[in-house]
Coordinates of C-alpha atoms in Angstrom, one line a residue:
M289 CA -14.5 13.3 -8.2
L290 CA -12.0 14.5 -5.6
H291 CA -10.1 13.5 -2.6
R292 CA -11.5 10.7 -0.4
T293 CA -12.3 12.9 2.6
R294 CA -15.1 14.8 4.2
P295 CA -17.1 17.0 1.8
V296 CA -17.3 20.7 1.5
V297 CA -20.0 21.4 -1.0
V298 CA -21.2 24.8 -1.9
P299 CA -23.8 26.1 -4.4
T300 CA -21.2 27.7 -6.7
I301 CA -19.5 24.3 -7.1
I302 CA -22.7 22.7 -8.0
A303 CA -23.4 25.5 -10.6
A304 CA -19.9 25.1 -12.0
A305 CA -20.3 21.4 -12.5
A306 CA -23.7 21.8 -14.0
A307 CA -22.3 24.4 -16.5
L308 CA -19.5 22.0 -17.5
L309 CA -21.9 19.1 -18.0
F310 CA -24.3 21.3 -19.9
A311 CA -21.5 22.3 -22.3
G312 CA -20.0 18.9 -22.6
C313 CA -23.1 16.6 -23.0
G314 CA -25.8 18.7 -24.5
T315 CA -28.2 17.5 -27.1
D316 CA -26.4 15.6 -29.9
S317 CA -26.8 16.9 -33.4
D318 CA -27.9 14.6 -36.2
D319 CA -26.1 16.5 -38.8
S320 CA -22.5 16.0 -37.5
P321 CA -21.7 12.4 -38.4
G322 CA -18.0 12.8 -38.3
D323 CA -16.9 12.0 -34.7
D324 CA -19.3 9.7 -32.9
K325 CA -17.0 8.9 -30.1
G326 CA -19.1 8.1 -27.0
S327 CA -22.4 9.0 -28.6
T328 CA -23.9 5.5 -28.9
S329 CA -24.2 4.6 -25.3
R330 CA -25.1 7.8 -23.6
T331 CA -28.7 8.4 -22.5
S332 CA -31.2 10.8 -23.8
P333 CA -30.8 14.6 -23.4
A334 CA -33.5 14.5 -20.6
T335 CA -31.3 12.1 -18.6
L336 CA -27.8 12.5 -17.1
S337 CA -26.0 9.2 -16.9
V338 CA -23.4 9.0 -14.1
C339 CA -20.8 6.3 -13.5
T340 CA -19.8 5.5 -9.9
S341 CA -18.2 2.7 -7.9
V342 CA -19.6 1.3 -4.7
P343 CA -19.2 0.7 -1.8
F344 CA -17.2 3.6 -0.4
E345 CA -18.9 5.1 2.6
P346 CA -19.9 7.8 3.1
A347 CA -19.4 8.9 -0.5
E348 CA -21.4 6.2 -2.3
Y349 CA -22.9 3.0 -1.1
E350 CA -26.1 1.0 -1.2
E351 CA -28.7 1.3 1.6
D352 CA -31.7 -1.1 1.2
G353 CA -30.9 -1.5 -2.4
T354 CA -30.7 2.3 -3.1
L355 CA -27.6 4.3 -3.9
V356 CA -27.0 6.9 -1.3
G357 CA -24.0 9.0 -0.1
Y358 CA -22.8 12.6 -0.5
D359 CA -21.5 11.9 -4.0
I360 CA -24.9 10.8 -5.0
D361 CA -26.4 13.9 -3.4
V362 CA -24.0 16.1 -5.3
M363 CA -24.9 14.6 -8.7
N364 CA -28.6 14.7 -7.9
A365 CA -28.2 18.5 -7.1
I366 CA -26.4 18.9 -10.4
G367 CA -29.3 17.1 -12.2
E368 CA -31.7 19.6 -10.6
Q369 CA -29.6 22.5 -12.0
L370 CA -29.7 20.9 -15.4
K371 CA -33.3 19.9 -15.1
R372 CA -32.4 16.3 -15.9
D373 CA -33.1 13.0 -14.3
V374 CA -30.0 11.4 -13.0
T375 CA -29.3 7.7 -13.5
F376 CA -26.4 5.9 -11.9
Q377 CA -24.3 3.0 -13.3
T378 CA -22.0 1.1 -11.0
V379 CA -18.7 0.2 -12.5
D380 CA -15.3 -1.0 -11.2
F381 CA -13.4 2.0 -9.8
D382 CA -10.4 1.3 -12.1
T383 CA -12.6 1.5 -15.2
I384 CA -14.5 4.7 -14.5
L385 CA -12.5 7.0 -16.7
D386 CA -12.5 4.5 -19.5
A387 CA -16.3 4.2 -19.2
L388 CA -16.5 8.0 -19.4
D389 CA -14.3 8.1 -22.4
K390 CA -16.3 5.4 -24.2
G391 CA -19.5 7.2 -23.6
T392 CA -21.0 4.7 -21.2
C393 CA -21.9 7.7 -19.0
D394 CA -22.1 11.5 -19.3
A395 CA -20.2 12.1 -16.0
A396 CA -18.5 10.2 -13.2
I397 CA -18.3 10.7 -9.5
S398 CA -16.6 8.3 -7.0
S399 CA -14.4 10.3 -4.6
M400 CA -11.7 10.3 -7.1
A401 CA -8.5 12.1 -6.3
I402 CA -7.2 14.5 -8.9
T403 CA -3.8 13.4 -10.4
P404 CA -2.0 14.7 -13.6
E405 CA -2.7 11.3 -15.3
R406 CA -6.4 11.5 -14.6
E407 CA -6.6 15.2 -15.7
A408 CA -5.2 14.1 -19.0
K409 CA -8.3 12.0 -19.5
A410 CA -11.1 14.1 -18.0
T411 CA -12.0 17.5 -16.8
F412 CA -12.5 17.7 -13.0
V413 CA -14.6 20.1 -10.9
P414 CA -13.2 20.2 -7.3
Y415 CA -15.8 19.9 -4.6
L416 CA -14.0 18.5 -1.6
S417 CA -11.4 19.9 0.7
G418 CA -9.2 18.0 3.1
T419 CA -6.0 17.8 5.0
K420 CA -3.6 15.0 6.1
E421 CA -3.3 14.5 9.8
D422 CA -1.5 12.1 12.1
P423 CA -3.8 11.5 15.1
S424 CA -2.5 10.2 18.4
K425 CA -3.8 9.9 22.0
P426 CA -3.3 13.1 24.1
E427 CA -1.6 11.2 26.9
G428 CA 0.6 9.1 24.6
P429 CA 3.9 9.9 22.9
D430 CA 3.7 11.0 19.2
R431 CA 3.6 8.3 16.5
E432 CA 3.5 5.4 18.9
V433 CA 1.6 2.3 17.6
P434 CA -1.0 1.3 20.3
D435 CA 0.6 -2.1 20.7
P436 CA 4.3 -2.2 19.7
D437 CA 4.3 -6.0 19.8
A438 CA 1.4 -6.3 17.3
P439 CA 2.0 -6.7 13.6
P440 CA 2.2 -3.4 11.7
L441 CA -1.1 -1.6 10.9
G442 CA -1.7 -1.0 7.2
I443 CA -3.8 2.1 6.4
A444 CA -5.2 2.8 2.9
V445 CA -4.0 6.2 1.7
R446 CA -5.3 8.3 -1.2
S447 CA -4.0 7.9 -4.7
D448 CA -2.5 11.4 -4.7
D449 CA -0.4 10.8 -1.6
D450 CA 2.8 10.0 -3.4
A451 CA 4.9 12.1 -1.0
L452 CA 3.4 10.3 2.0
R453 CA 4.1 6.9 0.4
V454 CA 7.8 7.9 0.0
D455 CA 8.0 9.1 3.6
I456 CA 6.6 5.8 5.1
E457 CA 8.2 3.4 2.6
Q458 CA 11.0 2.4 5.0
A459 CA 8.6 2.3 8.0
V460 CA 6.4 -0.4 6.4
A461 CA 9.3 -2.5 5.0
A462 CA 9.1 -4.8 8.0
M463 CA 5.4 -5.4 7.2
Y464 CA 6.2 -6.8 3.8
E465 CA 9.2 -8.9 5.1
D466 CA 7.0 -10.4 7.7
G467 CA 4.1 -10.9 5.3
K468 CA 1.5 -9.9 7.8
M469 CA -0.4 -6.8 8.8
R470 CA -2.8 -6.2 11.6
A471 CA -5.6 -4.8 9.4
L472 CA -6.1 -2.8 6.3
L473 CA -8.3 0.2 7.2
E474 CA -9.9 2.9 5.2
Q475 CA -9.2 6.4 6.5
W476 CA -12.7 6.6 8.0
D477 CA -11.7 3.8 10.5
A478 CA -8.1 4.7 11.2
T479 CA -8.7 7.2 14.1
S480 CA -11.3 5.0 15.8
F481 CA -8.8 2.1 15.6
L482 CA -6.2 4.2 17.3
L483 CA -8.6 5.0 20.2
D484 CA -9.8 1.4 20.4
P485 CA -7.3 -1.2 19.2
A486 CA -9.9 -4.0 19.1
P487 CA -10.4 -5.4 15.6
A488 CA -12.6 -3.1 13.6
A489 CA -15.7 -4.4 11.9
G490 CA -14.7 -6.3 8.7
A491 CA -11.0 -6.0 9.6
S492 CA -8.8 -9.1 10.0
E493 CA -5.2 -10.1 10.0
S494 CA -4.4 -10.8 6.3
E495 CA -1.5 -11.5 4.0
A496 CA 0.2 -8.4 2.7
A497 CA -0.2 -8.0 -1.0

């Protein structure tokens, strides 16, 4: 449940996540009727129920009706460590932590950036590493939009990029005033768009929200 970037997954991280889940969602005891928060919807001790949100390639998405992606691989590896079968439940991204809190699932994974607000609701195990970069063509001047006459290009940034949002706030003001943007691209497509300004698959000119 970390930054939306390329994965760096190592066995020690898998083991740490497995240990956390083993401690947090072990076999429920019948003789502790006091606090039953989250106990009614979770699956059996032999199964690890995981909430995720699709699609978000390459982390989690459907391929021929089957959930795939590196987040899915990570949770399946954790299941192997715990000797549990892993079942996935797809929920809306904005409701993942609520679903976890209500006991809809034992764990959640969906390329979720760690923020103080989210850490107040759940325990995170970092498993991704990434940096922020500003790509440009080698022969071109820095920070030049491929077509200066085109409407501004909107790029989706991560939820922990508050500093970046502040830095670019004035730069994108014209986009909101004009009410148009060239395209809204996830970070996976941003660099390829820079190299080839032709409309990316699924991208279109749209009203700015």
